Amino acid sequence: MEVRRHIEVSGIVQGVGFRPYVYRLATRRHLTGTIRNTAAGVTIEVQGPSEAVQDFVDHLPAEAPALARITSLSVHEAACNGDLDFRIVHSQAGEEVRTLISPDVAICPECLHELFDPKDRRYGYPFINCTNCGPRFTIVRDIPYDRPSTSMAVFPMCPACRAEYDDPLNRRFHAQPNACWDCGPRVELWNKLGRRIDCRDPIAEAALGLHTGLVVAVKGLGGFHLAADATSAAAVALLRERKRRVEKPFAVMVPAVDTAREFCELDEGARAAMESVQRPIVLLAKRTHTAIADAVAPFNRYLGVFLPYTPLHHLLLREGGFKALVMTSGNLSEEPIAIDNREAVSRLDGLADYFLVHNRDILLRCDDSVVRIAGGVTRQLRRSRGFVPVPVFLKDEQPSILAVGGELKNTICLTKGKHAFLSQHIGDLENVESYSFFHEAIDHLQRILEIQPGTIACDLHPDYFSTKWAQQQRDAHVVGVQHHHAHIASCMAENHLEGRVIGFALDGTGYGTDGHIWGGEVLVAGYQDFERAAHFEYVLLPGGTAAIREPWRMAVSYLAHHFGRDFLNLDIPFVRQLDRPKTELLLRMMEQKLNSPLTSSCGRLFDAVSALVGIRHQVNYEAQAAIELEMAISSSDDQAAYRLELLPDGQNWVISTQPLFEALLEDLGKSVPPGIISRRFHNGLAEAFAQLACVVREKTGLDRVCLSGGVFHNAYLSQHLETQLAVAGFEVFTHHEVPAGDGGLSLGQAVVAAARLDGEGHH
Ligand code: ZN
Ligand code: ZN
Ligand code: FE
């Protein structure tokens, strides 16, 4: 019996080879009908014998192309008609065809094979791509995602490419960046002044330069990298000096997973993450005595490693026979990554010896993503290229909100229906370049999603650039969201939680509702509001931001807080080595409460301990002291834990660090090694928070715990706390789609603002 079905598919189903896939699925079964792109995704009409149609429907989601992401699929009966074949129906001009844009995708195995096949017409062509791979998000100016609205618009296709593009059975059917040697973009090598170097093979020439220890700026998918030979101590030192980047680890690109294995411990989860189509930088435990120069990631047990993801990367690594190249963002310290050829030459002036450029414009900058595998789960440290603009799927429809994030590691978020679209990593807004990137990201996301929400969510901190920007928007309804509430709401949203939870929000800095600097917070929270159930006791942050750069100040602050000036008589290395006049100044500053705000920050507690045990007195990048304290944890099975004390504070609790510091000083007096002290400190935190969860459960009856905030990038603490909470019968929720740190903040701001709007609507 002939039947006909009307099928609506939504999600990421355009620009990913979905229509040719459906075409093949239907024609193989001799079915007739049509497929067309629509505003929501695609609509399929399919007709034929009922078993064949049913078989088609059954296979439709299962065999979908790798890049497709189906979020809903509905099947309805329809009346049969006289269709004789299966056709791809093109959207009419003016017809609204709007849907999700795919992220940038690493080169696929088929294209890679063609790239190195001397008989292929694209042999060695650095821009080879197909519907399954290549640039997307970073070359799109506007929607719909069609060649004229991408930076490929200036390259008319040659007849051979055009034929592939028009053939539904071809892998390049409607592959918007489709190109070849005859019609597509080209690579050039420029000298440091931006003049073209005349050479037969610019990539081989660049590789030669790298071999002689030079720094080469390489144009990638989302921006320029600065490349240097990672096995050459001199080349890495030169790059550090020029980039003015002290000690902060560099990521390295290696030609294959097996090469990564020579340098790092690599388990199945890490291999899968490295080889995923997003090709993020994956943090892996370093092996000792490898060919990688020590200066690549000094004082760090981990190395950020990633695989080539553009054909150009593959050619460069293969031409040069490199085992590992440092590939760090093409910028000075924390500025945004450079994307334009001329911009690169001027902004990277003095940094690069050569520029390996090309004429396919990057329209939107997008840094590499960084992930870490913890507890068998991929955790986002920086969610950017490859992931953006795939939305976080929410449980329910939301009113549209623009959330502008925090100050550091900023991202923004737009909600539309059940989707939360987080931007790429924007960076630290305190520098001018990042601030204009912030504007670009807002404009671009609003344009491709076609929404301009009337409600803007922002942090409560009055001095954040993002907050100030929100307040300058005329006619906008601005909703301020407390920093740590946003962290917990972000974790709730990606886990589709409702109701109230116990939230542990541990980080470095966030503006509190009492005007103090929070950062070690236990909240009882829902989307609309929260109560502060417990927090670390307040200590002084002597010198404000100077105390963040100089952890020794926090050590002095804690010691003075707990022991008064008596601590100066302690016979421990930290005190003996203190610069007395500077310390005296600091103590007086605190006694007179000059430029010394109060803080309950967990990050600053890590800083204090890191300085006390002699690991880090000054930092060169954010969270360095805490990271190195974690790296120092001894692998012994010492189970001891420093005790923290819960002091009643009205209906709530204050977490006192007094017993912790007493025990720590005793250990220091006994010359217990830093690795053991670090371990006992971490164990102590895990125990204290597990105990806190129990206390809050007793009071509230809640047994779900959300963990959020940058401190949870600490794998040791996360794992130990999660285990203890599970043993105590809690359901624990963590981040896996967005970062636990401030990169995930905008998601939380958006869902809190949405809940408040809904709440107001009910009145
Ligand atoms: Zn491909
Ligand atoms: Zn061509
Ligand atoms: Fe935070």
Coordinates of C-alpha atoms in Angstrom, one line a residue, residues 68-587:
A68 CA 23.9 17.2 11.9
R69 CA 22.2 17.6 15.3
I70 CA 18.5 16.8 15.3
T71 CA 16.6 18.4 18.1
S72 CA 13.1 17.4 17.1
L73 CA 11.5 15.2 14.4
S74 CA 7.8 14.9 13.8
V75 CA 6.0 12.6 11.4
H76 CA 2.5 13.1 10.1
E77 CA 0.3 11.3 7.5
A78 CA -0.2 13.0 4.2
A79 CA -2.3 12.4 1.1
C80 CA -0.5 10.6 -1.7
N81 CA 0.1 12.4 -5.0
G82 CA 1.6 11.7 -8.3
D83 CA 5.3 12.4 -7.5
L84 CA 7.5 10.4 -9.8
D85 CA 10.9 11.0 -8.2
F86 CA 12.6 12.4 -5.1
R87 CA 13.6 16.1 -5.5
I88 CA 15.6 18.6 -3.5
V89 CA 13.4 21.7 -3.7
H90 CA 15.3 25.0 -3.6
S91 CA 14.1 27.7 -1.3
Q92 CA 12.5 30.5 -3.2
A93 CA 14.1 33.9 -3.1
G94 CA 12.6 36.0 -0.3
E95 CA 11.3 32.9 1.4
E96 CA 12.4 32.8 5.0
V97 CA 15.0 30.1 5.5
R98 CA 16.7 30.6 8.8
T99 CA 18.3 28.0 10.9
L100 CA 21.2 27.2 13.1
I101 CA 24.6 27.8 11.7
S102 CA 27.2 25.0 12.1
P103 CA 30.4 25.6 13.9
D104 CA 33.8 25.3 12.1
V105 CA 34.7 21.7 11.6
A106 CA 38.1 20.0 11.3
I107 CA 39.1 18.5 7.9
C108 CA 37.3 15.2 7.4
P109 CA 39.1 11.9 6.6
E110 CA 38.0 12.0 2.9
C111 CA 39.3 15.5 2.3
L112 CA 42.5 14.6 4.2
H113 CA 43.0 11.6 1.9
E114 CA 42.5 13.7 -1.2
L115 CA 44.9 16.4 0.1
F116 CA 47.8 13.9 0.1
D117 CA 46.7 12.0 -3.0
P118 CA 48.9 13.0 -5.9
K119 CA 46.3 11.9 -8.4
D120 CA 43.6 14.1 -6.9
R121 CA 42.8 17.5 -8.5
R122 CA 43.1 19.1 -5.1
Y123 CA 46.4 17.5 -4.2
G124 CA 48.1 19.8 -1.7
Y125 CA 45.4 22.4 -1.9
P126 CA 45.3 24.1 1.5
F127 CA 41.6 25.0 1.4
I128 CA 40.1 21.6 0.6
N129 CA 36.7 21.1 2.3
C130 CA 33.3 19.5 1.8
T131 CA 29.9 19.4 3.4
N132 CA 31.3 17.4 6.2
C133 CA 34.1 19.7 7.1
G134 CA 35.7 23.2 6.8
P135 CA 35.0 26.7 8.0
R136 CA 31.5 27.8 8.8
F137 CA 30.9 30.2 11.7
T138 CA 34.0 32.2 11.1
I139 CA 33.3 32.9 7.4
V140 CA 29.6 33.9 7.8
R141 CA 28.6 37.5 7.5
D142 CA 24.9 37.0 7.6
I143 CA 22.2 34.5 7.2
P144 CA 21.0 32.5 5.4
Y145 CA 24.2 30.5 5.3
D146 CA 24.8 30.6 1.5
R147 CA 28.0 31.4 -0.4
P148 CA 27.1 35.1 -1.0
S149 CA 26.9 35.8 2.7
T150 CA 30.3 34.2 3.4
S151 CA 33.8 35.4 2.8
M152 CA 33.9 32.9 -0.2
A153 CA 31.6 35.3 -2.1
V154 CA 34.6 36.8 -3.9
F155 CA 35.6 33.4 -5.4
P156 CA 33.4 32.4 -8.3
M157 CA 33.5 28.6 -8.6
C158 CA 35.1 27.0 -11.6
P159 CA 33.0 24.6 -13.7
A160 CA 34.4 21.5 -12.0
C161 CA 33.7 22.9 -8.5
R162 CA 30.3 24.2 -9.6
A163 CA 29.3 20.7 -10.9
E164 CA 30.2 19.2 -7.5
Y165 CA 28.3 21.9 -5.8
D166 CA 25.1 21.2 -7.8
D167 CA 25.2 17.4 -7.6
P168 CA 23.1 16.1 -4.8
L169 CA 25.1 12.8 -4.8
N170 CA 28.4 14.6 -4.4
R171 CA 30.1 15.1 -1.1
R172 CA 30.4 18.8 -2.0
F173 CA 26.8 19.4 -2.8
H174 CA 26.1 22.9 -1.5
A175 CA 29.4 23.0 0.4
Q176 CA 29.6 26.8 0.6
P177 CA 33.4 27.1 1.0
N178 CA 34.0 24.6 -1.9
A179 CA 37.1 25.6 -3.9
C180 CA 40.1 24.3 -5.7
W181 CA 43.5 25.4 -7.2
D182 CA 41.7 26.9 -10.1
C183 CA 39.1 29.1 -8.4
G184 CA 39.8 29.3 -4.7
P185 CA 41.9 31.2 -2.1
R186 CA 45.7 31.1 -2.2
V187 CA 48.4 31.0 0.4
E188 CA 51.3 33.5 0.5
L189 CA 54.3 34.0 2.6
W190 CA 55.0 37.6 3.8
N191 CA 58.1 39.0 5.5
K192 CA 57.8 40.9 8.8
L193 CA 57.0 44.1 6.9
G194 CA 54.1 42.5 5.2
R195 CA 55.8 42.2 1.8
R196 CA 55.1 39.1 -0.3
I197 CA 58.1 36.7 -0.5
D198 CA 58.4 35.2 -4.0
C199 CA 58.7 31.5 -3.6
R200 CA 57.3 28.3 -5.2
D201 CA 55.9 26.8 -2.0
P202 CA 55.1 29.3 0.8
I203 CA 54.2 26.5 3.2
A204 CA 57.5 24.7 2.7
E205 CA 59.3 28.0 3.1
A206 CA 57.5 28.8 6.3
A207 CA 58.4 25.3 7.6
L208 CA 62.1 26.0 6.8
G209 CA 61.9 29.2 8.8
L210 CA 60.4 27.4 11.8
H211 CA 63.3 24.9 11.6
T212 CA 65.8 27.6 11.9
G213 CA 64.1 28.8 15.1
L214 CA 62.0 31.6 13.7
V215 CA 58.5 32.6 14.8
V216 CA 55.9 32.3 12.1
A217 CA 52.4 33.8 12.2
V218 CA 50.0 31.3 10.6
K219 CA 46.5 32.2 9.6
G220 CA 44.1 29.5 10.8
L221 CA 40.3 29.2 11.0
G222 CA 39.4 31.6 13.7
G223 CA 42.5 33.8 13.7
F224 CA 46.3 33.9 13.6
H225 CA 48.5 31.6 15.6
L226 CA 52.1 32.3 16.4
A227 CA 54.0 29.1 15.6
A228 CA 57.5 28.0 16.8
D229 CA 59.3 24.7 17.0
A230 CA 58.2 23.3 20.4
T231 CA 61.3 21.1 20.5
S232 CA 63.7 24.1 20.4
A233 CA 64.3 25.7 23.7
A234 CA 65.7 28.8 21.9
A235 CA 62.7 29.2 19.6
V236 CA 60.3 28.9 22.6
A237 CA 62.3 31.4 24.6
L238 CA 62.3 33.8 21.7
L239 CA 58.5 33.5 21.4
R240 CA 58.0 34.0 25.2
E241 CA 60.1 37.1 25.2
R242 CA 58.5 38.6 22.2
K243 CA 55.0 37.8 23.3
R244 CA 55.7 39.1 26.8
R245 CA 54.2 36.0 28.2
V246 CA 56.0 34.7 31.2
E247 CA 55.4 31.1 32.3
K248 CA 51.7 30.8 31.1
P249 CA 51.7 27.5 29.3
F250 CA 51.7 27.3 25.5
A251 CA 49.6 24.7 23.6
V252 CA 51.3 22.5 21.1
M253 CA 50.0 21.0 17.8
V254 CA 51.2 17.5 17.0
P255 CA 50.8 15.7 13.7
A256 CA 49.0 12.6 15.2
V257 CA 47.7 11.1 18.4
D258 CA 50.6 8.7 18.5
T259 CA 53.0 11.7 18.7
A260 CA 51.0 13.1 21.5
R261 CA 51.5 9.8 23.3
E262 CA 55.3 10.3 23.2
F263 CA 54.9 13.5 25.3
C264 CA 51.9 12.8 27.4
E265 CA 49.7 10.2 29.1
L266 CA 46.8 9.6 26.9
D267 CA 43.7 7.5 27.7
E268 CA 40.8 6.6 25.6
G269 CA 38.7 9.7 26.6
A270 CA 41.6 12.0 25.8
R271 CA 42.1 10.4 22.5
A272 CA 38.5 10.7 21.6
A273 CA 38.5 14.4 22.6
M274 CA 41.6 15.1 20.5
E275 CA 40.1 13.4 17.5
S276 CA 36.6 14.9 17.8
V277 CA 35.5 17.2 15.0
Q278 CA 35.9 20.2 17.2
R279 CA 39.7 19.5 17.7
P280 CA 40.0 21.3 21.0
I281 CA 43.2 21.8 22.9
V282 CA 43.2 18.9 25.4
L283 CA 45.1 19.2 28.6
L284 CA 47.1 16.0 29.1
A285 CA 49.5 14.9 31.9
K286 CA 53.1 15.4 30.7
R287 CA 55.7 12.7 30.6
T288 CA 59.1 13.6 31.9
H289 CA 62.2 13.9 29.7
T290 CA 60.5 14.4 26.3
A291 CA 61.6 16.3 23.3
I292 CA 59.3 19.2 24.2
A293 CA 61.2 22.2 25.5
D294 CA 60.6 22.8 29.2
A295 CA 59.7 26.5 28.6
V296 CA 56.5 25.4 26.8
A297 CA 54.7 24.7 30.0
P298 CA 56.9 25.4 33.0
F299 CA 55.8 24.4 36.5
N300 CA 52.9 22.6 35.0
R301 CA 52.1 18.9 35.1
Y302 CA 49.9 19.3 32.1
L303 CA 50.5 20.1 28.4
G304 CA 47.8 21.5 26.1
V305 CA 47.9 19.4 23.0
F306 CA 45.8 19.5 19.8
L307 CA 45.8 18.0 16.3
P308 CA 45.9 19.9 13.0
Y309 CA 42.4 20.9 12.0
T310 CA 42.9 22.8 8.7
P311 CA 44.4 21.4 5.6
L312 CA 47.0 24.2 5.9
H313 CA 48.0 22.8 9.4
H314 CA 48.4 19.3 7.9
L315 CA 50.6 20.6 5.1
L316 CA 52.8 22.7 7.4
L317 CA 53.4 19.9 9.9
R318 CA 54.0 17.3 7.2
E319 CA 56.2 19.5 5.0
G320 CA 58.3 20.4 8.0
G321 CA 58.3 16.9 9.5
F322 CA 57.5 18.6 12.9
K323 CA 56.9 16.5 16.0
A324 CA 55.3 19.5 17.8
L325 CA 54.7 23.1 17.1
V326 CA 53.9 25.7 19.7
M327 CA 50.6 27.2 18.3
T328 CA 49.6 30.1 20.5
S329 CA 47.0 32.8 19.7
G330 CA 48.4 35.6 17.6
N331 CA 48.1 38.4 20.1
L332 CA 50.0 40.2 22.8
S333 CA 49.2 38.8 26.2
E334 CA 45.4 38.9 26.8
E335 CA 44.3 40.9 23.7
P336 CA 42.0 39.3 21.2
I337 CA 43.4 37.1 18.4
A338 CA 44.3 38.8 15.1
I339 CA 42.3 37.8 12.1
D340 CA 43.0 40.1 9.2
N341 CA 46.2 39.9 7.2
R342 CA 47.1 43.6 7.5
E343 CA 45.9 43.8 11.1
A344 CA 48.2 40.8 11.9
V345 CA 51.2 42.5 10.3
S346 CA 50.7 45.6 12.4
R347 CA 49.5 44.1 15.7
L348 CA 52.1 41.3 15.5
D349 CA 54.8 43.7 14.6
G350 CA 58.0 42.5 16.3
L351 CA 56.5 39.2 17.2
A352 CA 56.6 37.2 14.0
D353 CA 59.4 36.8 11.5
Y354 CA 57.1 35.5 8.7
F355 CA 53.4 35.6 8.0
L356 CA 51.8 32.7 6.4
V357 CA 48.6 34.3 5.1
H358 CA 45.8 33.7 2.7
N359 CA 43.0 35.6 1.0
R360 CA 40.0 33.8 2.5
D361 CA 38.9 36.4 5.1
I362 CA 38.1 35.4 8.6
L363 CA 35.0 37.3 9.4
L364 CA 34.7 36.4 13.0
R365 CA 37.5 35.7 15.4
C366 CA 37.3 32.5 17.4
D367 CA 40.0 31.1 19.6
D368 CA 40.8 27.5 20.1
S369 CA 38.7 25.7 22.6
V370 CA 40.4 24.1 25.6
V371 CA 39.1 21.0 27.4
R372 CA 40.2 18.7 30.1
I373 CA 39.1 15.1 30.8
A374 CA 38.1 14.7 34.5
G375 CA 36.2 11.8 35.9
G376 CA 35.8 10.4 32.4
V377 CA 33.9 13.5 31.3
T378 CA 35.1 16.2 28.9
R379 CA 35.1 19.5 30.8
Q380 CA 35.2 22.8 29.0
L381 CA 37.8 25.2 30.1
R382 CA 37.3 27.5 27.1
R383 CA 34.4 26.9 24.9
S384 CA 35.1 28.4 21.5
R385 CA 36.0 27.2 18.0
G386 CA 34.3 24.0 17.0
F387 CA 31.6 24.4 19.7
V388 CA 30.2 27.9 18.9
P389 CA 27.5 28.6 17.8
V390 CA 26.0 25.2 18.8
P391 CA 23.4 26.2 21.4
V392 CA 23.1 24.7 24.9
F393 CA 19.7 23.0 24.7
L394 CA 17.4 24.2 27.6
K395 CA 14.6 22.3 29.2
D396 CA 11.9 24.8 28.4
E397 CA 11.2 27.8 26.2
Q398 CA 12.6 31.0 27.5
P399 CA 11.9 34.6 26.8
S400 CA 14.8 36.1 24.7
I401 CA 17.5 37.6 26.8
L402 CA 20.9 39.0 26.1
A403 CA 23.3 38.2 28.9
V404 CA 26.6 40.0 28.8
G405 CA 28.8 37.9 31.1
G406 CA 31.4 38.9 33.5
E407 CA 34.7 40.7 33.2
L408 CA 37.4 38.0 32.7
K409 CA 37.1 35.2 30.2
N410 CA 34.0 36.9 29.0
T411 CA 31.4 35.3 26.8
I412 CA 27.9 36.5 26.0
C413 CA 24.7 34.5 25.7
L414 CA 21.5 35.0 23.7
T415 CA 18.5 32.8 24.5
K416 CA 15.9 32.0 21.8
G417 CA 13.2 29.5 22.4
K418 CA 14.8 26.4 24.0
H419 CA 18.3 27.4 22.8
A420 CA 21.0 29.3 24.7
F421 CA 23.6 30.5 22.3
L422 CA 26.9 31.3 24.0
S423 CA 29.5 33.3 22.1
Q424 CA 33.0 32.3 21.5
H425 CA 35.6 33.2 24.1
I426 CA 35.9 37.0 24.1
G427 CA 38.5 37.4 26.8
D428 CA 39.3 40.0 29.4
L429 CA 37.2 43.1 28.8
E430 CA 39.6 45.4 30.6
N431 CA 41.6 45.9 27.4
V432 CA 40.3 48.1 24.6
E433 CA 40.6 45.5 21.9
S434 CA 38.6 42.9 23.8
Y435 CA 35.9 45.5 24.4
S436 CA 35.4 46.1 20.7
F437 CA 35.4 42.3 20.2
F438 CA 32.6 42.2 22.8
H439 CA 30.6 44.6 20.7
E440 CA 31.3 42.6 17.5
A441 CA 30.2 39.4 19.2
I442 CA 26.9 40.9 20.4
D443 CA 26.1 42.4 17.0
H444 CA 27.0 39.2 15.1
L445 CA 25.0 36.9 17.3
Q446 CA 22.0 39.1 17.3
R447 CA 22.2 39.3 13.5
I448 CA 22.5 35.6 12.8
L449 CA 19.8 34.8 15.3
E450 CA 17.6 37.7 14.2
I451 CA 16.8 38.8 17.7
Q452 CA 17.4 41.9 19.7
P453 CA 16.1 41.1 23.2
G454 CA 14.6 44.0 25.2
T455 CA 16.1 42.5 28.4
I456 CA 19.7 42.5 29.2
A457 CA 21.2 40.5 32.0
C458 CA 24.5 41.5 33.6
D459 CA 26.7 41.1 36.7
L460 CA 26.1 43.3 39.8
H461 CA 29.6 44.6 39.7
P462 CA 29.2 48.3 38.9
D463 CA 32.7 48.6 37.4
Y464 CA 32.6 45.7 35.0
F465 CA 32.7 46.9 31.4
S466 CA 29.9 44.5 30.5
T467 CA 27.7 45.9 33.3
K468 CA 28.4 49.5 32.2
W469 CA 27.6 48.6 28.6
A470 CA 24.3 47.0 29.7
Q471 CA 23.3 50.1 31.6
Q472 CA 24.0 52.4 28.6
Q473 CA 21.6 50.6 26.4
R474 CA 18.5 52.8 26.0
D475 CA 15.1 51.2 26.3
A476 CA 16.6 48.0 27.6
H477 CA 15.3 46.4 30.7
V478 CA 18.4 45.6 32.7
V479 CA 18.5 42.7 35.2
G480 CA 21.5 42.5 37.5
V481 CA 22.4 38.9 38.5
Q482 CA 24.7 38.1 41.4
H483 CA 27.9 36.5 40.2
H484 CA 27.7 33.3 42.2
H485 CA 24.0 32.9 41.6
A486 CA 24.7 33.0 37.9
H487 CA 27.4 30.3 38.3
I488 CA 24.9 28.0 40.0
A489 CA 22.1 28.8 37.6
S490 CA 24.4 28.0 34.7
C491 CA 25.1 24.6 36.1
M492 CA 21.3 24.0 36.8
A493 CA 20.4 25.1 33.2
E494 CA 22.8 22.8 31.4
N495 CA 21.6 19.9 33.6
H496 CA 17.9 20.8 33.1
L497 CA 17.2 21.2 36.8
E498 CA 14.1 22.7 38.3
G499 CA 13.3 23.8 41.8
R500 CA 16.0 24.6 44.3
V501 CA 19.5 23.1 44.8
I502 CA 22.4 23.5 47.1
G503 CA 25.0 25.4 45.1
F504 CA 28.8 25.5 45.8
A505 CA 30.1 28.5 44.0
L506 CA 33.9 28.6 44.5
D507 CA 36.0 31.1 42.5
G508 CA 38.3 34.0 42.7
T509 CA 36.2 37.1 42.6
G510 CA 32.5 38.1 42.4
Y511 CA 30.6 41.1 43.6
G512 CA 28.4 40.3 46.6
T513 CA 25.0 41.7 47.5
D514 CA 26.7 43.2 50.6
G515 CA 29.3 45.0 48.5
H516 CA 32.1 42.7 49.6
I517 CA 34.1 40.4 47.3
W518 CA 32.6 36.9 47.4
G519 CA 34.1 33.7 46.1
G520 CA 33.6 30.9 48.6
E521 CA 29.9 30.6 48.6
V522 CA 27.3 28.0 49.6
L523 CA 24.0 29.0 48.1
V524 CA 20.5 27.6 48.3
A525 CA 19.3 28.6 44.9
G526 CA 16.6 28.4 42.3
Y527 CA 16.6 30.3 39.0
Q528 CA 14.7 33.3 40.4
D529 CA 16.6 33.9 43.6
F530 CA 19.0 32.5 46.2
E531 CA 20.0 32.6 49.8
R532 CA 23.6 32.6 51.1
A533 CA 23.7 29.6 53.4
A534 CA 27.4 29.7 54.2
H535 CA 30.6 31.4 53.1
F536 CA 34.3 31.6 54.0
E537 CA 35.0 34.1 56.8
Y538 CA 35.9 37.5 55.5
V539 CA 39.5 38.5 55.4
L540 CA 41.2 41.6 54.0
L541 CA 42.4 41.8 50.4
P542 CA 45.3 44.2 51.0
G543 CA 45.8 46.4 47.9
G544 CA 42.8 45.0 46.0
T545 CA 44.0 43.8 42.6
A546 CA 47.6 43.9 43.7
A547 CA 46.7 41.1 46.2
I548 CA 45.5 39.0 43.3
R549 CA 48.9 39.5 41.5
E550 CA 50.9 38.9 44.7
P551 CA 49.7 35.9 46.6
W552 CA 52.2 36.6 49.5
R553 CA 49.9 39.5 50.5
M554 CA 47.0 37.0 51.0
A555 CA 49.3 34.8 53.1
V556 CA 50.1 37.8 55.3
S557 CA 46.4 38.8 55.4
Y558 CA 45.4 35.3 56.6
L559 CA 48.2 35.0 59.1
A560 CA 47.5 38.5 60.6
H561 CA 43.8 37.7 60.6
H562 CA 44.2 34.5 62.7
F563 CA 47.3 35.2 64.8
G564 CA 47.7 39.0 64.8
R565 CA 51.2 40.4 64.5
D566 CA 52.5 37.4 66.5
F567 CA 52.8 35.5 63.2
L568 CA 56.0 37.6 62.6
N569 CA 57.7 35.5 65.2
L570 CA 57.0 32.2 63.5
D571 CA 60.0 30.2 62.6
I572 CA 58.9 29.1 59.1
P573 CA 60.6 29.8 55.7
F574 CA 57.7 32.1 54.5
V575 CA 58.0 34.4 57.5
R576 CA 61.8 34.4 57.5
Q577 CA 61.9 35.4 53.9
L578 CA 59.4 38.2 54.2
D579 CA 60.6 41.6 53.1
R580 CA 60.1 43.3 56.5
P581 CA 59.5 46.9 55.4
K582 CA 57.0 45.8 52.7
T583 CA 55.3 43.6 55.2
E584 CA 55.1 46.4 57.7
L585 CA 53.5 48.6 55.1
L586 CA 51.0 45.9 54.2
L587 CA 50.1 45.4 57.9

